[in-house]
XYZ file of C-alpha atoms in Angstrom:
432
model
C -35.804 -80.477 19.742
C -35.228 -81.070 16.024
C -37.730 -78.317 15.197
C -35.683 -75.817 17.300
C -32.470 -76.801 15.539
C -34.065 -76.282 12.147
C -35.280 -72.763 13.105
C -31.807 -71.813 14.419
C -30.172 -73.036 11.227
C -32.553 -70.941 9.126
C -31.723 -67.777 11.172
C -27.982 -68.309 10.808
C -28.336 -68.765 7.064
C -30.434 -65.539 6.797
C -27.848 -63.451 8.684
C -25.029 -64.770 6.527
C -26.893 -63.960 3.328
C -27.689 -60.429 4.562
C -24.013 -59.740 5.358
C -22.960 -60.988 1.939
C -25.472 -58.695 0.195
C -24.336 -55.652 2.248
C -20.707 -56.408 1.484
C -21.422 -56.604 -2.241
C -23.350 -53.293 -2.080
C -20.393 -51.596 -0.341
C -18.030 -52.877 -3.013
C -20.262 -51.507 -5.784
C -20.458 -48.092 -4.072
C -16.699 -47.929 -3.636
C -16.168 -48.904 -7.263
C -18.622 -46.195 -8.378
C -16.826 -43.558 -6.260
C -13.476 -44.605 -7.649
C -14.794 -44.339 -11.210
C -16.152 -40.847 -10.471
C -12.837 -39.683 -9.040
C -10.997 -41.157 -11.990
C -13.333 -39.322 -14.364
C -12.634 -35.982 -12.646
C -8.901 -36.585 -12.786
C -8.990 -37.540 -16.452
C -10.908 -34.388 -17.419
C -8.554 -32.185 -15.435
C -11.336 -30.424 -13.531
C -10.772 -28.862 -10.127
C -13.088 -27.118 -7.688
C -13.962 -23.514 -8.445
C -11.922 -20.926 -6.568
C -9.184 -23.448 -6.000
C -5.953 -22.639 -4.172
C -3.750 -19.937 -5.661
C -0.130 -20.885 -6.230
C 2.563 -18.841 -4.438
C 3.927 -17.752 -7.811
C 0.533 -16.469 -8.975
C -0.037 -14.695 -5.664
C 3.363 -12.970 -5.842
C 2.786 -11.868 -9.447
C -0.680 -10.569 -8.535
C 0.820 -8.396 -5.801
C 3.485 -7.092 -8.148
C 0.820 -6.135 -10.677
C -1.249 -4.589 -7.883
C 1.613 -2.280 -6.915
C 2.185 -1.363 -10.542
C -1.510 -0.700 -11.095
C -1.881 1.579 -8.088
C 1.053 3.681 -9.296
C -0.863 4.364 -12.505
C -3.985 5.101 -10.470
C -2.072 7.509 -8.258
C -0.942 9.360 -11.370
C -4.537 9.610 -12.630
C -4.024 7.096 -15.469
C -7.139 5.106 -14.623
C -7.620 3.087 -17.855
C -4.052 1.787 -17.631
C -4.498 1.067 -13.925
C -7.682 -0.911 -14.591
C -5.999 -2.983 -17.298
C -3.144 -3.980 -14.978
C -5.404 -4.629 -11.971
C -7.613 -6.920 -14.068
C -4.583 -9.158 -14.555
C -3.962 -9.131 -10.793
C -7.467 -10.336 -9.888
C -7.353 -12.999 -12.598
C -4.170 -14.398 -11.050
C -5.528 -14.197 -7.493
C -9.359 -14.144 -7.289
C -9.122 -13.824 -3.469
C -7.142 -10.550 -3.514
C -9.630 -8.143 -1.889
C -7.467 -5.035 -2.152
C -6.927 -5.577 -5.870
C -10.696 -5.760 -6.418
C -11.105 -2.570 -4.367
C -8.434 -0.764 -6.402
C -9.963 -2.006 -9.667
C -13.417 -0.860 -8.568
C -11.966 2.476 -7.494
C -10.365 2.942 -10.940
C -13.713 2.367 -12.660
C -15.318 4.613 -10.024
C -12.990 7.470 -10.990
C -13.812 6.846 -14.666
C -17.533 6.929 -13.754
C -17.980 3.409 -15.161
C -20.554 2.669 -12.494
C -21.520 -0.883 -13.563
C -17.935 -2.140 -13.575
C -17.169 -0.227 -10.412
C -20.124 -1.817 -8.623
C -19.187 -5.312 -9.812
C -15.621 -5.138 -8.510
C -16.453 -3.265 -5.312
C -19.096 -5.888 -4.529
C -16.444 -8.580 -4.871
C -14.143 -6.575 -2.569
C -16.884 -6.347 0.071
C -17.599 -10.072 -0.306
C -13.942 -10.883 0.339
C -13.537 -8.295 3.107
C -16.887 -7.467 4.771
C -15.166 -5.077 7.209
C -14.082 -2.713 4.412
C -16.391 0.229 5.098
C -14.915 2.415 2.349
C -15.553 -0.269 -0.272
C -19.118 -0.605 1.016
C -19.699 3.160 0.812
C -18.370 3.398 -2.739
C -20.383 0.352 -3.754
C -23.550 2.037 -2.459
C -22.648 5.201 -4.384
C -22.018 3.289 -7.623
C -25.278 1.367 -7.335
C -27.143 4.603 -6.694
C -25.690 6.130 -9.836
C -26.921 3.120 -11.822
C -30.535 3.662 -10.782
C -32.878 5.631 -13.099
C -33.242 9.286 -11.996
C -30.943 8.765 -9.085
C -33.165 6.445 -7.057
C -32.983 8.292 -3.765
C -30.439 10.164 -1.696
C -26.796 9.452 -2.478
C -24.595 8.220 0.356
C -21.814 10.627 1.208
C -18.328 9.192 0.809
C -15.742 10.388 3.287
C -12.910 12.435 1.864
C -9.979 10.206 1.047
C -7.626 12.482 2.933
C -9.237 11.248 6.148
C -8.552 7.618 5.368
C -5.505 5.893 6.867
C -2.602 5.683 4.472
C 0.360 3.346 4.385
C 3.723 3.271 2.761
C 2.290 1.957 -0.516
C 0.273 4.646 -2.294
C -2.666 3.300 -4.228
C -5.985 4.275 -5.710
C -7.503 3.026 -2.503
C -4.524 3.645 -0.224
C -4.498 -0.011 0.738
C -1.568 -2.362 1.279
C -2.103 -6.143 1.469
C -1.385 -7.518 4.914
C 1.125 -9.942 3.446
C 2.954 -7.366 1.338
C 6.107 -5.642 2.543
C 5.911 -1.849 2.758
C 7.564 0.179 0.037
C 11.121 0.737 1.254
C 11.418 3.987 -0.687
C 8.844 5.704 1.532
C 9.410 6.447 5.204
C 6.293 5.995 7.280
C 6.209 9.312 9.064
C 3.592 11.969 9.437
C 5.029 14.272 6.790
C 5.152 11.610 4.069
C 1.670 10.315 4.880
C 0.257 13.816 4.549
C 2.090 14.336 1.257
C 0.995 11.004 -0.189
C -2.620 11.793 0.656
C -2.378 14.688 -1.801
C -1.951 12.245 -4.700
C -5.452 10.870 -4.113
C -7.620 13.980 -3.878
C -8.473 17.088 -5.884
C -9.513 20.294 -4.187
C -11.701 22.601 -6.240
C -10.316 26.007 -7.173
C -11.158 29.153 -9.113
C -12.301 28.719 -12.736
C -12.924 24.961 -12.377
C -16.094 23.889 -14.179
C -18.341 21.732 -11.983
C -21.029 19.356 -13.184
C -23.789 19.780 -10.579
C -26.685 17.410 -11.178
C -29.894 17.519 -9.165
C -32.523 14.819 -9.727
C -35.303 17.081 -11.000
C -36.983 15.710 -14.175
C -38.700 19.038 -14.876
C -35.478 21.076 -14.892
C -34.060 22.182 -18.249
C -31.180 24.225 -16.867
C -27.531 23.508 -17.645
C -25.648 21.361 -15.128
C -22.289 23.081 -15.714
C -21.205 25.892 -13.406
C -17.858 27.700 -13.319
C -16.346 28.474 -9.926
C -15.914 32.223 -9.610
C -12.436 33.779 -9.267
C -13.240 34.283 -5.579
C -13.971 30.565 -5.172
C -17.795 30.548 -5.005
C -20.366 28.267 -6.654
C -23.487 30.014 -7.878
C -26.420 27.621 -8.393
C -30.131 28.475 -8.781
C -31.139 26.091 -5.984
C -28.800 27.784 -3.513
C -30.053 30.801 -1.600
C -26.625 32.426 -1.825
C -23.270 31.604 -3.464
C -21.531 28.732 -1.719
C -17.770 28.908 -0.971
C -16.203 25.788 -2.536
C -12.547 26.752 -2.896
C -10.363 24.070 -1.311
C -13.169 21.491 -1.021
C -13.386 18.102 -2.709
C -16.330 17.196 -4.956
C -17.683 14.903 -2.234
C -17.544 17.696 0.338
C -19.376 20.083 -2.004
C -22.023 17.396 -2.589
C -22.525 16.996 1.153
C -22.861 20.748 1.660
C -25.451 21.151 -1.097
C -27.474 18.201 0.200
C -27.314 19.638 3.719
C -28.528 23.001 2.462
C -31.427 21.406 0.559
C -32.332 19.281 3.551
C -32.657 22.326 5.773
C -35.202 23.635 3.258
C -37.216 20.381 3.239
C -35.696 19.181 -0.057
C -33.809 16.263 1.446
C -35.336 13.784 -1.057
C -33.395 15.472 -3.847
C -30.346 13.580 -5.077
C -27.232 15.637 -5.787
C -24.126 14.643 -7.733
C -21.096 16.937 -8.110
C -18.099 16.276 -10.323
C -15.322 18.286 -11.924
C -15.850 18.657 -15.673
C -12.938 20.981 -16.515
C -9.826 21.236 -14.347
C -8.488 24.770 -14.608
C -7.144 25.821 -11.217
C -4.234 23.364 -10.855
C -1.533 24.132 -13.415
C 2.219 23.641 -13.743
C 4.708 24.821 -16.369
C 7.080 22.402 -18.130
C 9.919 23.659 -20.323
C 13.411 22.818 -21.534
C 14.496 19.646 -23.326
C 11.038 18.105 -23.861
C 8.830 17.479 -26.880
C 5.610 18.623 -25.181
C 6.439 21.845 -23.337
C 3.884 24.280 -21.949
C 1.226 24.511 -19.290
C -0.008 21.208 -17.871
C -3.132 20.633 -15.807
C -3.088 18.478 -12.675
C -6.100 16.419 -11.668
C -4.726 15.809 -8.204
C -3.279 17.999 -5.491
C 0.100 16.455 -6.329
C 1.548 13.844 -8.687
C 5.018 12.243 -8.882
C 7.632 14.050 -10.952
C 8.312 10.975 -13.106
C 4.712 11.105 -14.379
C 5.091 14.750 -15.417
C 8.408 14.087 -17.158
C 7.078 11.026 -18.986
C 4.039 12.974 -20.198
C 6.259 15.808 -21.492
C 8.464 13.295 -23.411
C 12.073 14.286 -22.552
C 14.607 14.574 -25.370
C 17.562 12.143 -25.447
C 20.031 14.793 -24.282
C 17.981 15.631 -21.171
C 19.807 14.477 -18.042
C 18.554 16.541 -15.119
C 15.449 18.394 -14.076
C 15.004 21.546 -12.053
C 11.810 22.043 -10.031
C 11.019 25.507 -8.675
C 8.243 25.733 -6.088
C 7.134 29.342 -6.022
C 4.746 29.164 -3.072
C 7.545 28.064 -0.689
C 10.520 29.530 -2.589
C 12.157 26.095 -2.888
C 14.240 24.655 -5.707
C 15.122 21.008 -6.418
C 17.886 19.777 -8.741
C 17.281 16.143 -9.688
C 19.082 13.576 -11.825
C 16.654 11.886 -14.235
C 18.216 8.490 -13.546
C 17.672 8.664 -9.777
C 14.348 6.877 -9.368
C 14.003 7.765 -5.683
C 14.422 11.474 -6.409
C 11.992 11.280 -9.335
C 9.255 10.413 -6.806
C 9.225 14.066 -5.743
C 5.623 15.277 -5.682
C 4.838 18.076 -8.130
C 2.247 20.585 -6.926
C 0.180 23.307 -8.593
C 2.278 26.330 -9.481
C 5.554 24.400 -9.846
C 7.874 25.159 -12.748
C 9.715 22.129 -14.180
C 12.674 22.589 -16.520
C 14.729 19.795 -18.116
C 18.392 20.439 -18.860
C 21.301 18.646 -20.476
C 23.993 17.236 -18.236
C 26.752 19.594 -17.172
C 30.247 18.956 -18.521
C 32.169 16.991 -15.881
C 35.691 15.605 -15.765
C 38.033 13.124 -14.085
C 41.797 12.926 -14.169
C 44.098 10.143 -15.387
C 47.853 10.092 -14.689
C 50.760 7.668 -14.570
C 51.554 5.025 -17.152
C 49.211 6.256 -19.908
C 50.017 7.911 -23.247
C 47.890 11.061 -22.794
C 47.556 11.854 -19.091
C 45.307 14.695 -18.026
C 41.661 15.673 -17.948
C 39.101 13.188 -19.315
C 35.465 14.071 -20.048
C 33.143 12.151 -17.763
C 30.064 10.282 -18.929
C 27.699 8.155 -16.925
C 28.842 4.556 -16.436
C 32.488 5.204 -17.338
C 34.871 2.594 -15.868
C 38.536 2.785 -14.927
C 39.760 0.749 -17.906
C 37.633 2.824 -20.276
C 39.157 5.986 -18.807
C 42.653 4.570 -19.423
C 41.745 3.866 -23.049
C 40.394 7.433 -23.387
C 43.786 8.598 -22.085
C 45.529 6.908 -25.001
C 46.048 3.491 -23.454
C 48.727 2.226 -21.071
C 52.498 2.374 -21.494
C 54.417 -0.816 -20.842
C 52.965 -3.284 -18.382
C 51.474 -1.429 -15.407
C 50.369 -3.558 -12.488
C 48.074 -1.378 -10.403
C 45.299 1.202 -10.579
C 44.955 3.659 -7.716
C 41.552 5.321 -7.628
C 41.402 8.492 -5.517
C 38.005 9.932 -4.549
C 36.906 12.843 -2.371
C 34.943 11.581 0.633
C 32.796 14.733 0.683
C 34.736 16.331 3.520
C 37.820 17.322 1.570
C 39.807 14.129 2.255
C 41.044 11.884 -0.556
C 40.313 8.180 -0.179
C 42.538 5.929 -2.331
C 41.502 2.413 -3.372
C 43.991 0.083 -5.070
C 43.138 -2.491 -7.769
C 45.434 -5.028 -9.390
C 45.193 -4.492 -13.120
C 45.494 -8.215 -13.919
C 42.555 -8.976 -11.603
C 40.407 -6.398 -13.373
C 41.389 -7.624 -16.839
C 40.772 -11.272 -15.925
C 37.364 -10.501 -14.452
C 38.390 -11.594 -10.985
C 37.272 -8.213 -9.640
C 34.773 -5.857 -11.331
C 36.007 -2.947 -13.389
C 35.544 0.008 -10.986
C 33.043 2.657 -12.092
C 34.470 6.164 -11.840
C 32.765 9.374 -10.773
C 33.253 13.034 -11.696
C 36.352 14.429 -10.031
C 38.071 11.048 -9.498
C 41.869 10.783 -9.753
C 43.035 7.674 -11.571
C 46.737 6.778 -11.205
C 48.146 3.921 -13.304
C 51.416 2.635 -11.766
C 53.982 -0.072 -12.529
């Protein structure tokens, strides 16, 4: 009996000791974890690829839109510089990586193109165009070509959205550009800003992976639009084709003659077929060469460096017998796409007038300038007589009817209501 009690007491004591030891071990582990967390907090470290703040994400998308505008205009180095800032702010922005890779792709900076396109594919595995361009860039990095080059589909066949970009991509979270109507006509026009179709007198760089060849790689497209190359059985019609489409045709021709292992690369060395003429109030007048089927008018004007007195631009499109008269300050109108053969002329503003009457010292015709307000017009008319109380602003509604709006002069002078901005042809009556 006593022996049994002694054994039971020993077991109880053993269990108690074991629980105490486990409890102490748990405390030590918890203290160690707390010290580790405290150390991370004190050093300010955070996990790689941490969450992006809403502010950074919004700024990245703003930079993305700005970058793709430069890319659309063919200013690829500037586009790349801006898009680099976008991906630094938001490392998860797949479309920005695609656009950045596309910019380097167009500059033939294959290593940088491959790096950024690979990141785009990693972030968006379903992006087939990014995957195709990545394969192309990697192929170009290999010594002597490294096999047959994948054919990239012409960008005019890719879906386009309201936001034009190097890659014609719009983030799913971004609002469409309100200045562009999503209709068939605009989509077709915007596609022209992303492609170049070969024409007469263009100089093509046609490279075929043949180590034994010592022939020149430069070939000028004939006036009739044909490419003459020693590996071709007969001249190939290339007028109106993109460089990618010409590449595919040459490879197809070689394949039919059992030369399918030959790698072909076609690019445009000298752009000669797409020209426009710029004249008038600009520093850099003359013939300009387009590297796209179309580019926005504001890019052409900026490149020509308008003089300070330039206020409007006239665009004559000879192929369709159209003419456009555009105010340089109207940003929406300056998005007009310029095409090969267009003639662009910058002019000074036409002399325009408005009319001031009533309680002013010199009533009559006043020369209009942009931004002129009602009180400024009264001062130009010699100032007021006495203490007038009201301004009556009459304006043609475009249908021959005069619409009169009344303003209390004391409210305008006190800042209670804004000083009305006048327009050419307005009638300003100052009354007591």
